PDB file of C-alpha atoms in Angstrom:
ATOM      1  CA  MET I  14      43.710 -30.459  -8.235  1.00  0.00           C
ATOM      2  CA  LYS I  15      41.640 -31.091  -4.823  1.00  0.00           C
ATOM      3  CA  LEU I  16      38.228 -31.542  -5.284  1.00  0.00           C
ATOM      4  CA  ILE I  17      36.039 -30.620  -2.122  1.00  0.00           C
ATOM      5  CA  LEU I  18      32.541 -30.851  -0.681  1.00  0.00           C
ATOM      6  CA  ALA I  19      31.286 -27.525   0.050  1.00  0.00           C
ATOM      7  CA  PRO I  20      29.810 -26.938   3.917  1.00  0.00           C
ATOM      8  CA  MET I  21      25.852 -26.385   3.290  1.00  0.00           C
ATOM      9  CA  ALA I  22      23.275 -26.190   5.849  1.00  0.00           C
ATOM     10  CA  THR I  23      20.937 -28.800   6.039  1.00  0.00           C
ATOM     11  CA  LEU I  24      22.911 -30.987   3.299  1.00  0.00           C
ATOM     12  CA  SER I  25      26.736 -31.322   4.405  1.00  0.00           C
ATOM     13  CA  HIS I  26      25.877 -33.675   7.440  1.00  0.00           C
ATOM     14  CA  GLU I  27      27.204 -37.009   7.884  1.00  0.00           C
ATOM     15  CA  ALA I  28      24.092 -39.297   6.026  1.00  0.00           C
ATOM     16  CA  PHE I  29      24.839 -36.774   2.996  1.00  0.00           C
ATOM     17  CA  ARG I  30      28.447 -37.191   3.379  1.00  0.00           C
ATOM     18  CA  ARG I  31      27.987 -41.236   3.514  1.00  0.00           C
ATOM     19  CA  THR I  32      26.311 -40.992   0.077  1.00  0.00           C
ATOM     20  CA  VAL I  33      29.321 -39.058  -1.599  1.00  0.00           C
ATOM     21  CA  GLU I  34      31.739 -41.567  -0.121  1.00  0.00           C
ATOM     22  CA  ASP I  35      29.970 -44.375  -1.628  1.00  0.00           C
ATOM     23  CA  PHE I  36      31.086 -43.174  -4.849  1.00  0.00           C
ATOM     24  CA  GLY I  37      34.648 -42.937  -4.091  1.00  0.00           C
ATOM     25  CA  GLY I  38      34.179 -39.479  -2.004  1.00  0.00           C
ATOM     26  CA  CYS I  39      36.516 -36.107  -2.288  1.00  0.00           C
ATOM     27  CA  ASP I  40      39.442 -34.906  -1.184  1.00  0.00           C
ATOM     28  CA  GLU I  41      37.940 -33.085   1.740  1.00  0.00           C
ATOM     29  CA  TYR I  42      34.335 -32.810   3.397  1.00  0.00           C
ATOM     30  CA  PHE I  43      33.189 -29.638   4.992  1.00  0.00           C
ATOM     31  CA  THR I  44      30.688 -29.816   7.789  1.00  0.00           C
ATOM     32  CA  GLU I  45      27.444 -27.654   7.850  1.00  0.00           C
ATOM     33  CA  MET I  46      28.005 -24.445  10.021  1.00  0.00           C
ATOM     34  CA  ILE I  47      28.474 -25.144  13.395  1.00  0.00           C
ATOM     35  CA  ASN I  48      26.872 -22.038  15.618  1.00  0.00           C
ATOM     36  CA  ALA I  49      29.741 -21.278  18.216  1.00  0.00           C
ATOM     37  CA  GLY I  50      27.297 -20.467  20.952  1.00  0.00           C
ATOM     38  CA  SER I  51      24.816 -23.591  20.405  1.00  0.00           C
ATOM     39  CA  LEU I  52      28.114 -25.994  20.807  1.00  0.00           C
ATOM     40  CA  LEU I  53      29.171 -23.818  23.846  1.00  0.00           C
ATOM     41  CA  HIS I  54      25.575 -24.259  25.489  1.00  0.00           C
ATOM     42  CA  LEU I  55      25.759 -27.993  24.798  1.00  0.00           C
ATOM     43  CA  GLY I  56      22.496 -28.221  22.404  1.00  0.00           C
ATOM     44  CA  PRO I  57      20.898 -31.591  21.891  1.00  0.00           C
ATOM     45  CA  PHE I  58      22.076 -31.654  18.203  1.00  0.00           C
ATOM     46  CA  GLU I  59      25.664 -30.624  18.654  1.00  0.00           C
ATOM     47  CA  LYS I  60      27.264 -34.302  18.062  1.00  0.00           C
ATOM     48  CA  PHE I  61      25.784 -34.261  14.859  1.00  0.00           C
ATOM     49  CA  TYR I  62      26.974 -31.182  13.845  1.00  0.00           C
ATOM     50  CA  LEU I  63      30.551 -32.149  15.404  1.00  0.00           C
ATOM     51  CA  SER I  64      30.477 -35.647  13.458  1.00  0.00           C
ATOM     52  CA  GLY I  65      33.347 -36.139  11.272  1.00  0.00           C
ATOM     53  CA  ALA I  66      32.346 -39.420   9.771  1.00  0.00           C
ATOM     54  CA  PRO I  67      32.797 -41.440   7.737  1.00  0.00           C
ATOM     55  CA  VAL I  68      35.917 -40.097   7.093  1.00  0.00           C
ATOM     56  CA  PRO I  69      37.195 -37.876   9.920  1.00  0.00           C
ATOM     57  CA  GLU I  70      40.994 -37.768   8.599  1.00  0.00           C
ATOM     58  CA  LYS I  71      39.222 -35.682   5.114  1.00  0.00           C
ATOM     59  CA  THR I  72      36.763 -33.650   7.563  1.00  0.00           C
ATOM     60  CA  VAL I  73      36.534 -29.931   7.998  1.00  0.00           C
ATOM     61  CA  ARG I  74      34.345 -28.692  10.690  1.00  0.00           C
ATOM     62  CA  GLN I  75      33.076 -25.014   9.623  1.00  0.00           C
ATOM     63  CA  LEU I  76      32.100 -22.569  12.502  1.00  0.00           C
ATOM     64  CA  THR I  77      30.013 -19.400  12.581  1.00  0.00           C
ATOM     65  CA  GLY I  78      29.491 -17.212  15.223  1.00  0.00           C
ATOM     66  CA  SER I  79      29.601 -13.127  15.828  1.00  0.00           C
ATOM     67  CA  ARG I  80      31.571 -13.176  19.028  1.00  0.00           C
ATOM     68  CA  ALA I  81      35.211 -13.867  19.308  1.00  0.00           C
ATOM     69  CA  ASP I  82      34.991 -15.193  22.637  1.00  0.00           C
ATOM     70  CA  TYR I  83      32.592 -17.887  21.239  1.00  0.00           C
ATOM     71  CA  MET I  84      34.522 -18.611  18.523  1.00  0.00           C
ATOM     72  CA  LYS I  85      37.806 -19.215  20.405  1.00  0.00           C
ATOM     73  CA  LEU I  86      35.904 -21.379  23.069  1.00  0.00           C
ATOM     74  CA  ALA I  87      34.117 -23.467  20.144  1.00  0.00           C
ATOM     75  CA  THR I  88      37.299 -24.050  18.630  1.00  0.00           C
ATOM     76  CA  LYS I  89      38.743 -25.741  21.451  1.00  0.00           C
ATOM     77  CA  VAL I  90      36.000 -28.033  21.726  1.00  0.00           C
ATOM     78  CA  ILE I  91      36.180 -29.177  18.114  1.00  0.00           C
ATOM     79  CA  THR I  92      39.927 -29.400  18.581  1.00  0.00           C
ATOM     80  CA  GLN I  93      38.802 -32.573  20.493  1.00  0.00           C
ATOM     81  CA  ASN I  94      37.594 -34.361  17.874  1.00  0.00           C
ATOM     82  CA  GLU I  95      39.800 -36.187  14.906  1.00  0.00           C
ATOM     83  CA  GLY I  96      40.018 -33.905  12.030  1.00  0.00           C
ATOM     84  CA  ILE I  97      42.343 -31.800   9.203  1.00  0.00           C
ATOM     85  CA  GLY I  98      41.112 -28.538   9.826  1.00  0.00           C
ATOM     86  CA  VAL I  99      38.439 -25.407  11.311  1.00  0.00           C
ATOM     87  CA  ASP I 100      37.452 -23.173   8.773  1.00  0.00           C
ATOM     88  CA  ILE I 101      35.580 -19.621   9.535  1.00  0.00           C
ATOM     89  CA  ASN I 102      32.320 -18.710   7.734  1.00  0.00           C
ATOM     90  CA  MET I 103      32.732 -15.593   6.228  1.00  0.00           C
ATOM     91  CA  GLY I 104      30.744 -16.017   3.052  1.00  0.00           C
ATOM     92  CA  CYS I 105      26.955 -16.997   4.470  1.00  0.00           C
ATOM     93  CA  CYS I 106      24.839 -14.105   3.631  1.00  0.00           C
ATOM     94  CA  ALA I 107      21.637 -15.614   4.919  1.00  0.00           C
ATOM     95  CA  PRO I 108      19.777 -12.729   6.696  1.00  0.00           C
ATOM     96  CA  GLN I 109      19.402 -15.337   9.823  1.00  0.00           C
ATOM     97  CA  ILE I 110      23.039 -15.392   9.641  1.00  0.00           C
ATOM     98  CA  ALA I 111      24.462 -11.974   8.534  1.00  0.00           C
ATOM     99  CA  ASN I 112      22.007 -10.007  10.600  1.00  0.00           C
ATOM    100  CA  THR I 113      23.441 -11.435  13.998  1.00  0.00           C
ATOM    101  CA  GLY I 114      27.216 -10.545  12.951  1.00  0.00           C
ATOM    102  CA  ALA I 115      28.114 -13.626  11.678  1.00  0.00           C
ATOM    103  CA  GLY I 116      28.755 -15.174   8.467  1.00  0.00           C
ATOM    104  CA  ILE I 117      30.094 -12.330   5.708  1.00  0.00           C
ATOM    105  CA  SER I 118      29.623  -9.869   8.514  1.00  0.00           C
ATOM    106  CA  TRP I 119      33.218 -10.392   9.707  1.00  0.00           C
ATOM    107  CA  MET I 120      34.010  -9.164   6.084  1.00  0.00           C
ATOM    108  CA  THR I 121      32.347  -5.829   6.912  1.00  0.00           C
ATOM    109  CA  LYS I 122      33.060  -5.153  10.474  1.00  0.00           C
ATOM    110  CA  PRO I 123      36.486  -3.079  11.384  1.00  0.00           C
ATOM    111  CA  ILE I 124      39.023  -4.993   9.847  1.00  0.00           C
ATOM    112  CA  GLN I 125      40.811  -5.070  13.413  1.00  0.00           C
ATOM    113  CA  GLU I 126      37.841  -6.546  15.061  1.00  0.00           C
ATOM    114  CA  THR I 127      38.147  -9.580  12.659  1.00  0.00           C
ATOM    115  CA  ALA I 128      41.504  -9.942  12.765  1.00  0.00           C
ATOM    116  CA  LEU I 129      41.308  -9.975  16.578  1.00  0.00           C
ATOM    117  CA  MET I 130      38.783 -12.685  16.459  1.00  0.00           C
ATOM    118  CA  ILE I 131      41.299 -14.978  13.682  1.00  0.00           C
ATOM    119  CA  LYS I 132      44.289 -14.374  15.985  1.00  0.00           C
ATOM    120  CA  GLU I 133      42.026 -15.872  18.965  1.00  0.00           C
ATOM    121  CA  VAL I 134      40.995 -19.044  17.022  1.00  0.00           C
ATOM    122  CA  LYS I 135      44.674 -19.514  15.549  1.00  0.00           C
ATOM    123  CA  THR I 136      45.952 -19.298  18.775  1.00  0.00           C
ATOM    124  CA  GLU I 137      43.427 -22.012  19.965  1.00  0.00           C
ATOM    125  CA  LEU I 138      44.513 -24.352  17.465  1.00  0.00           C
ATOM    126  CA  GLU I 139      48.050 -23.884  18.400  1.00  0.00           C
ATOM    127  CA  ASN I 140      47.328 -24.267  21.743  1.00  0.00           C
ATOM    128  CA  SER I 141      45.381 -27.080  21.724  1.00  0.00           C
ATOM    129  CA  ALA I 142      47.710 -29.051  19.769  1.00  0.00           C
ATOM    130  CA  LYS I 143      49.335 -31.939  21.618  1.00  0.00           C
ATOM    131  CA  ASP I 144      52.737 -34.261  21.620  1.00  0.00           C
ATOM    132  CA  GLY I 145      54.234 -32.181  18.597  1.00  0.00           C
ATOM    133  CA  ILE I 146      51.107 -32.805  16.499  1.00  0.00           C
ATOM    134  CA  LYS I 147      50.651 -30.454  13.952  1.00  0.00           C
ATOM    135  CA  PRO I 148      47.853 -27.797  14.772  1.00  0.00           C
ATOM    136  CA  LEU I 149      44.439 -28.081  12.955  1.00  0.00           C
ATOM    137  CA  ARG I 150      44.506 -25.955   9.596  1.00  0.00           C
ATOM    138  CA  LEU I 151      42.744 -22.924   9.970  1.00  0.00           C
ATOM    139  CA  SER I 152      40.781 -21.827   6.848  1.00  0.00           C
ATOM    140  CA  VAL I 153      38.331 -19.054   5.757  1.00  0.00           C
ATOM    141  CA  LYS I 154      35.635 -19.085   3.638  1.00  0.00           C
ATOM    142  CA  LEU I 155      34.571 -16.062   2.047  1.00  0.00           C
ATOM    143  CA  ARG I 156      33.066 -13.706  -0.842  1.00  0.00           C
ATOM    144  CA  LEU I 157      33.956 -10.899  -2.677  1.00  0.00           C
ATOM    145  CA  GLY I 158      32.803  -8.391   0.231  1.00  0.00           C
ATOM    146  CA  ALA I 159      29.820  -5.460  -0.126  1.00  0.00           C
ATOM    147  CA  GLU I 160      28.427  -4.270  -3.053  1.00  0.00           C
ATOM    148  CA  ASN I 161      31.060  -1.360  -3.066  1.00  0.00           C
ATOM    149  CA  PHE I 162      34.151  -3.907  -2.778  1.00  0.00           C
ATOM    150  CA  THR I 163      37.032  -3.330  -4.729  1.00  0.00           C
ATOM    151  CA  LYS I 164      39.922  -5.611  -5.462  1.00  0.00           C
ATOM    152  CA  GLU I 165      42.272  -3.654  -3.244  1.00  0.00           C
ATOM    153  CA  SER I 166      39.366  -3.999  -0.334  1.00  0.00           C
ATOM    154  CA  LEU I 167      39.703  -7.423  -0.880  1.00  0.00           C
ATOM    155  CA  PHE I 168      43.357  -8.110  -0.927  1.00  0.00           C
ATOM    156  CA  THR I 169      43.428  -5.727   2.321  1.00  0.00           C
ATOM    157  CA  PHE I 170      41.326  -8.179   3.919  1.00  0.00           C
ATOM    158  CA  THR I 171      42.890 -11.339   2.804  1.00  0.00           C
ATOM    159  CA  ASP I 172      46.717  -9.687   3.557  1.00  0.00           C
ATOM    160  CA  MET I 173      44.936  -9.555   7.050  1.00  0.00           C
ATOM    161  CA  LEU I 174      43.993 -13.361   7.343  1.00  0.00           C
ATOM    162  CA  ILE I 175      47.408 -14.547   5.827  1.00  0.00           C
ATOM    163  CA  SER I 176      49.150 -12.341   8.347  1.00  0.00           C
ATOM    164  CA  GLU I 177      47.315 -13.679  11.276  1.00  0.00           C
ATOM    165  CA  GLY I 178      47.786 -17.550  10.298  1.00  0.00           C
ATOM    166  CA  VAL I 179      44.923 -18.413   7.648  1.00  0.00           C
ATOM    167  CA  GLU I 180      46.513 -21.446   6.076  1.00  0.00           C
ATOM    168  CA  MET I 181      43.842 -22.132   3.131  1.00  0.00           C
ATOM    169  CA  LEU I 182      41.229 -19.358   1.599  1.00  0.00           C
ATOM    170  CA  THR I 183      38.166 -20.487  -0.053  1.00  0.00           C
ATOM    171  CA  LEU I 184      36.731 -17.867  -2.528  1.00  0.00           C
ATOM    172  CA  HIS I 185      33.285 -18.123  -3.879  1.00  0.00           C
ATOM    173  CA  PRO I 186      33.418 -14.770  -5.768  1.00  0.00           C
ATOM    174  CA  ARG I 187      30.229 -13.104  -5.793  1.00  0.00           C
ATOM    175  CA  THR I 188      29.549 -10.027  -3.632  1.00  0.00           C
ATOM    176  CA  GLN I 189      26.748 -10.045  -0.700  1.00  0.00           C
ATOM    177  CA  LYS I 190      23.604  -9.292  -2.601  1.00  0.00           C
ATOM    178  CA  GLU I 191      24.667 -11.073  -5.872  1.00  0.00           C
ATOM    179  CA  LYS I 192      22.698 -14.427  -6.144  1.00  0.00           C
ATOM    180  CA  TYR I 193      23.212 -17.253  -8.291  1.00  0.00           C
ATOM    181  CA  ARG I 194      21.878 -15.967 -11.492  1.00  0.00           C
ATOM    182  CA  GLU I 195      25.096 -13.620 -11.524  1.00  0.00           C
ATOM    183  CA  LYS I 196      27.969 -15.069 -12.690  1.00  0.00           C
ATOM    184  CA  PRO I 197      30.923 -15.728 -10.600  1.00  0.00           C
ATOM    185  CA  ARG I 198      34.013 -13.892 -11.003  1.00  0.00           C
ATOM    186  CA  TRP I 199      36.151 -16.811 -11.063  1.00  0.00           C
ATOM    187  CA  GLN I 200      39.243 -14.599 -11.939  1.00  0.00           C
ATOM    188  CA  TYR I 201      39.491 -13.031  -8.502  1.00  0.00           C
ATOM    189  CA  ALA I 202      40.382 -16.644  -7.592  1.00  0.00           C
ATOM    190  CA  GLU I 203      43.156 -16.859  -9.859  1.00  0.00           C
ATOM    191  CA  GLU I 204      44.387 -13.563  -8.650  1.00  0.00           C
ATOM    192  CA  LEU I 205      44.193 -14.288  -5.084  1.00  0.00           C
ATOM    193  CA  ALA I 206      46.326 -17.870  -6.018  1.00  0.00           C
ATOM    194  CA  LEU I 207      48.828 -15.633  -7.337  1.00  0.00           C
ATOM    195  CA  ARG I 208      49.178 -12.913  -4.652  1.00  0.00           C
ATOM    196  CA  TYR I 209      49.864 -16.163  -2.061  1.00  0.00           C
ATOM    197  CA  PRO I 210      51.908 -18.529  -3.915  1.00  0.00           C
ATOM    198  CA  LYS I 211      52.668 -20.620  -0.577  1.00  0.00           C
ATOM    199  CA  ILE I 212      48.367 -20.569   0.487  1.00  0.00           C
ATOM    200  CA  PRO I 213      46.240 -22.908  -1.193  1.00  0.00           C
ATOM    201  CA  VAL I 214      43.413 -21.022  -2.607  1.00  0.00           C
ATOM    202  CA  ILE I 215      40.136 -22.927  -3.342  1.00  0.00           C
ATOM    203  CA  LEU I 216      37.714 -21.663  -5.830  1.00  0.00           C
ATOM    204  CA  ASN I 217      33.889 -22.156  -5.161  1.00  0.00           C
ATOM    205  CA  GLY I 218      30.782 -21.330  -7.109  1.00  0.00           C
ATOM    206  CA  ASP I 219      28.556 -22.681 -10.093  1.00  0.00           C
ATOM    207  CA  ILE I 220      30.887 -25.829 -10.597  1.00  0.00           C
ATOM    208  CA  LYS I 221      28.190 -28.074 -11.688  1.00  0.00           C
ATOM    209  CA  ASP I 222      29.797 -30.938 -14.214  1.00  0.00           C
ATOM    210  CA  THR I 223      33.194 -31.534 -15.923  1.00  0.00           C
ATOM    211  CA  LYS I 224      32.396 -28.971 -18.562  1.00  0.00           C
ATOM    212  CA  SER I 225      32.437 -26.068 -15.924  1.00  0.00           C
ATOM    213  CA  TYR I 226      35.208 -27.815 -13.996  1.00  0.00           C
ATOM    214  CA  ILE I 227      37.419 -27.311 -16.866  1.00  0.00           C
ATOM    215  CA  GLU I 228      36.211 -23.971 -17.553  1.00  0.00           C
ATOM    216  CA  ALA I 229      36.583 -22.443 -14.129  1.00  0.00           C
ATOM    217  CA  LEU I 230      40.515 -23.939 -14.326  1.00  0.00           C
ATOM    218  CA  LYS I 231      41.220 -22.049 -17.539  1.00  0.00           C
ATOM    219  CA  MET I 232      40.155 -18.811 -15.406  1.00  0.00           C
ATOM    220  CA  ALA I 233      42.096 -19.971 -12.144  1.00  0.00           C
ATOM    221  CA  PRO I 234      44.573 -22.413 -13.510  1.00  0.00           C
ATOM    222  CA  HIS I 235      46.831 -21.716 -10.086  1.00  0.00           C
ATOM    223  CA  CYS I 236      43.815 -22.485  -7.803  1.00  0.00           C
ATOM    224  CA  ALA I 237      44.641 -25.437  -5.141  1.00  0.00           C
ATOM    225  CA  GLY I 238      41.210 -27.192  -5.765  1.00  0.00           C
ATOM    226  CA  ILE I 239      37.724 -26.942  -6.666  1.00  0.00           C
ATOM    227  CA  MET I 240      34.764 -26.793  -3.770  1.00  0.00           C
ATOM    228  CA  ILE I 241      31.356 -28.283  -5.158  1.00  0.00           C
ATOM    229  CA  GLY I 242      27.895 -27.749  -3.625  1.00  0.00           C
ATOM    230  CA  ARG I 243      24.412 -27.654  -4.998  1.00  0.00           C
ATOM    231  CA  ALA I 244      25.623 -30.072  -8.006  1.00  0.00           C
ATOM    232  CA  ALA I 245      26.886 -32.338  -5.460  1.00  0.00           C
ATOM    233  CA  SER I 246      23.418 -32.509  -3.694  1.00  0.00           C
ATOM    234  CA  GLN I 247      21.653 -32.979  -6.972  1.00  0.00           C
ATOM    235  CA  LYS I 248      24.738 -35.771  -8.253  1.00  0.00           C
ATOM    236  CA  PRO I 249      26.258 -36.861  -5.027  1.00  0.00           C
ATOM    237  CA  TRP I 250      28.480 -39.026  -7.909  1.00  0.00           C
ATOM    238  CA  ILE I 251      30.032 -35.680  -9.367  1.00  0.00           C
ATOM    239  CA  PHE I 252      33.637 -36.098  -8.051  1.00  0.00           C
ATOM    240  CA  LYS I 253      33.757 -39.443  -9.496  1.00  0.00           C
ATOM    241  CA  GLU I 254      32.103 -38.376 -12.660  1.00  0.00           C
ATOM    242  CA  ILE I 255      34.612 -35.411 -12.974  1.00  0.00           C
ATOM    243  CA  LYS I 256      37.534 -37.656 -12.474  1.00  0.00           C
ATOM    244  CA  ASN I 257      36.149 -40.299 -14.500  1.00  0.00           C
ATOM    245  CA  ASN I 258      35.623 -37.903 -17.447  1.00  0.00           C
ATOM    246  CA  LEU I 259      39.559 -36.393 -17.037  1.00  0.00           C
ATOM    247  CA  LEU I 260      40.901 -39.994 -17.927  1.00  0.00           C
ATOM    248  CA  ASP I 261      42.386 -40.816 -21.387  1.00  0.00           C
ATOM    249  CA  ASN I 262      39.907 -43.975 -21.381  1.00  0.00           C
ATOM    250  CA  PRO I 263      36.662 -43.124 -19.130  1.00  0.00           C
ATOM    251  CA  GLU I 264      35.099 -45.921 -18.098  1.00  0.00           C
ATOM    252  CA  LYS I 265      30.904 -46.426 -18.415  1.00  0.00           C
ATOM    253  CA  ILE I 266      29.368 -45.774 -14.986  1.00  0.00           C
ATOM    254  CA  GLU I 267      26.111 -47.022 -14.579  1.00  0.00           C
ATOM    255  CA  LEU I 268      24.359 -45.282 -11.711  1.00  0.00           C
ATOM    256  CA  ASN I 269      20.773 -46.794  -9.994  1.00  0.00           C
ATOM    257  CA  LEU I 270      18.911 -43.728  -8.877  1.00  0.00           C
ATOM    258  CA  GLU I 271      16.340 -45.597  -6.888  1.00  0.00           C
ATOM    259  CA  GLU I 272      19.045 -47.457  -5.160  1.00  0.00           C
ATOM    260  CA  ILE I 273      20.895 -44.160  -4.581  1.00  0.00           C
ATOM    261  CA  ALA I 274      18.107 -42.770  -3.070  1.00  0.00           C
ATOM    262  CA  LEU I 275      16.910 -45.252  -0.788  1.00  0.00           C
ATOM    263  CA  ASN I 276      20.417 -45.560   0.825  1.00  0.00           C
ATOM    264  CA  PHE I 277      20.188 -41.619   1.502  1.00  0.00           C
ATOM    265  CA  ILE I 278      16.828 -42.462   3.287  1.00  0.00           C
ATOM    266  CA  ASN I 279      18.375 -45.034   5.209  1.00  0.00           C
ATOM    267  CA  ASN I 280      21.292 -42.862   5.913  1.00  0.00           C
ATOM    268  CA  VAL I 281      19.221 -40.030   7.239  1.00  0.00           C
ATOM    269  CA  GLU I 282      17.654 -42.465   9.251  1.00  0.00           C
ATOM    270  CA  ARG I 283      20.698 -43.811  10.656  1.00  0.00           C
ATOM    271  CA  TYR I 284      22.834 -41.187  11.128  1.00  0.00           C
ATOM    272  CA  GLN I 285      20.334 -38.238  11.965  1.00  0.00           C
ATOM    273  CA  PRO I 286      18.179 -37.249  14.687  1.00  0.00           C
ATOM    274  CA  GLU I 287      14.545 -37.956  13.978  1.00  0.00           C
ATOM    275  CA  GLU I 288      14.127 -34.187  14.475  1.00  0.00           C
ATOM    276  CA  PHE I 289      15.995 -33.655  11.229  1.00  0.00           C
ATOM    277  CA  TRP I 290      14.698 -35.968   8.934  1.00  0.00           C
ATOM    278  CA  LYS I 291      11.924 -34.322   7.391  1.00  0.00           C
ATOM    279  CA  THR I 292      14.396 -30.970   6.865  1.00  0.00           C
ATOM    280  CA  ARG I 293      17.251 -33.281   5.499  1.00  0.00           C
ATOM    281  CA  LEU I 294      15.171 -35.380   2.823  1.00  0.00           C
ATOM    282  CA  GLN I 295      13.270 -32.157   1.678  1.00  0.00           C
ATOM    283  CA  ARG I 296      16.293 -30.392   1.253  1.00  0.00           C
ATOM    284  CA  PHE I 297      18.209 -33.094  -0.835  1.00  0.00           C
ATOM    285  CA  PHE I 298      15.323 -34.298  -2.588  1.00  0.00           C
ATOM    286  CA  ALA I 299      14.702 -30.607  -4.068  1.00  0.00           C
ATOM    287  CA  TYR I 300      18.195 -31.227  -5.961  1.00  0.00           C
ATOM    288  CA  TYR I 301      18.287 -35.133  -6.578  1.00  0.00           C
ATOM    289  CA  SER I 302      14.442 -34.207  -8.657  1.00  0.00           C
ATOM    290  CA  LEU I 303      16.602 -32.591 -10.971  1.00  0.00           C
ATOM    291  CA  ASN I 304      17.627 -35.874 -12.339  1.00  0.00           C
ATOM    292  CA  MET I 305      14.275 -36.845 -12.766  1.00  0.00           C
ATOM    293  CA  SER I 306      12.210 -36.508 -16.218  1.00  0.00           C
ATOM    294  CA  PHE I 307       9.196 -34.882 -14.131  1.00  0.00           C
ATOM    295  CA  SER I 308      11.273 -33.229 -11.657  1.00  0.00           C
ATOM    296  CA  HIS I 309       8.589 -30.988 -10.114  1.00  0.00           C
ATOM    297  CA  TYR I 310       6.570 -34.196  -9.809  1.00  0.00           C
ATOM    298  CA  PHE I 311       8.941 -36.396  -7.929  1.00  0.00           C
ATOM    299  CA  ALA I 312      10.037 -33.257  -5.390  1.00  0.00           C
ATOM    300  CA  THR I 313       6.344 -32.466  -4.563  1.00  0.00           C
ATOM    301  CA  GLN I 314       5.951 -35.992  -3.878  1.00  0.00           C
ATOM    302  CA  LEU I 315       8.894 -36.596  -1.756  1.00  0.00           C
ATOM    303  CA  THR I 316       8.195 -32.948  -0.032  1.00  0.00           C
ATOM    304  CA  ASN I 317       4.593 -34.237   1.083  1.00  0.00           C
ATOM    305  CA  ALA I 318       5.750 -37.379   2.614  1.00  0.00           C
ATOM    306  CA  GLN I 319       4.423 -38.048   5.832  1.00  0.00           C
ATOM    307  CA  ASN I 320       7.363 -39.890   7.369  1.00  0.00           C
ATOM    308  CA  ILE I 321      10.578 -41.519   6.596  1.00  0.00           C
ATOM    309  CA  GLN I 322       8.827 -44.653   5.492  1.00  0.00           C
ATOM    310  CA  ASP I 323       6.303 -42.668   3.291  1.00  0.00           C
ATOM    311  CA  SER I 324       9.526 -41.204   1.562  1.00  0.00           C
ATOM    312  CA  ARG I 325      10.593 -44.778   0.884  1.00  0.00           C
ATOM    313  CA  ASN I 326       7.073 -45.718  -0.588  1.00  0.00           C
ATOM    314  CA  ARG I 327       6.551 -42.503  -2.858  1.00  0.00           C
ATOM    315  CA  LEU I 328      10.208 -43.085  -3.832  1.00  0.00           C
ATOM    316  CA  THR I 329       9.353 -46.492  -5.025  1.00  0.00           C
ATOM    317  CA  GLU I 330       5.868 -45.716  -6.533  1.00  0.00           C
ATOM    318  CA  TYR I 331       7.715 -42.792  -8.891  1.00  0.00           C
ATOM    319  CA  PHE I 332      10.296 -45.220 -10.118  1.00  0.00           C
ATOM    320  CA  GLN I 333       7.467 -47.890 -11.177  1.00  0.00           C
ATOM    321  CA  LYS I 334       5.603 -45.066 -12.714  1.00  0.00           C
ATOM    322  CA  CYS I 335       8.735 -43.761 -14.717  1.00  0.00           C
ATOM    323  CA  PRO I 336      11.005 -47.081 -15.207  1.00  0.00           C
ATOM    324  CA  GLU I 337      12.986 -45.107 -17.579  1.00  0.00           C
ATOM    325  CA  ASP I 338      14.396 -42.626 -14.895  1.00  0.00           C
ATOM    326  CA  LYS I 339      16.005 -45.819 -12.755  1.00  0.00           C
ATOM    327  CA  ILE I 340      19.067 -46.518 -14.461  1.00  0.00           C
ATOM    328  CA  LYS I 341      21.705 -43.470 -15.622  1.00  0.00           C
ATOM    329  CA  ILE I 342      24.615 -44.050 -17.640  1.00  0.00           C
ATOM    330  CA  LEU I 343      27.528 -41.680 -17.375  1.00  0.00           C
TER     331      LEU I 343
END
């Protein structure tokens, strides 16, 4: 059963992946969304989105965009970098993405239009493969669809994806407008896995600990993997925690939460452009704060930091005031 880091805007970047890798990592890392148009116009930050470090051999680059021609050309750029696959984002419901025709809009456009885009991306992957090397894997991350979706409409859509050469599906089993307060319908991932026994189906949504991991697998035992996003932001060690808890004799794991946070700040400073420092730190610590006794205070302190050194100072000051939060035993 694969454990996979989800693609998350402002989170699934190299600095965060390095933090996760410090705990043994996971089987695959999905990058932040790479905007096809921005990549083709050689934006100044695209090299950071393209980075596959620290383990490019386990990295999948997720691509978003609204135009098939841009998606094809951007795929060609991606293939020039070491990695294991290209993932097409068909699940993002954020208005700034969906309203442009990207993300989940690919599930609501005429199916022929989406099929053409997939065909062109797949062709580019095959054409870019050199010296007999297997092309990068093509995958799609999707939702159930719009609010009026039916099981039949979902299957019609996924049948099309498979027929056009998609080799892996990741399902976040909520509709376009369903928020995180709505429980994901994990059983749909199981139905997809049974429908396509030769295609890996990955389950995504609300896996936050070993208990929910086990519950999800009971609902979808034929899935090939579990993808975790927000919970990994709170607990970068979550993959190690799950693996350890599934052992017959789990070992005791001691975590230094101050040291982990300081290492993350160092990673951001080293592996992200200065223009990204503030947003990357704020987004991470919004989740990481949930480990603290005074989570709101911790998050507020880090959000209000004036610069990266101030973030370090505020972090150290918090643990001086709350030393009981420093060490966590799993």
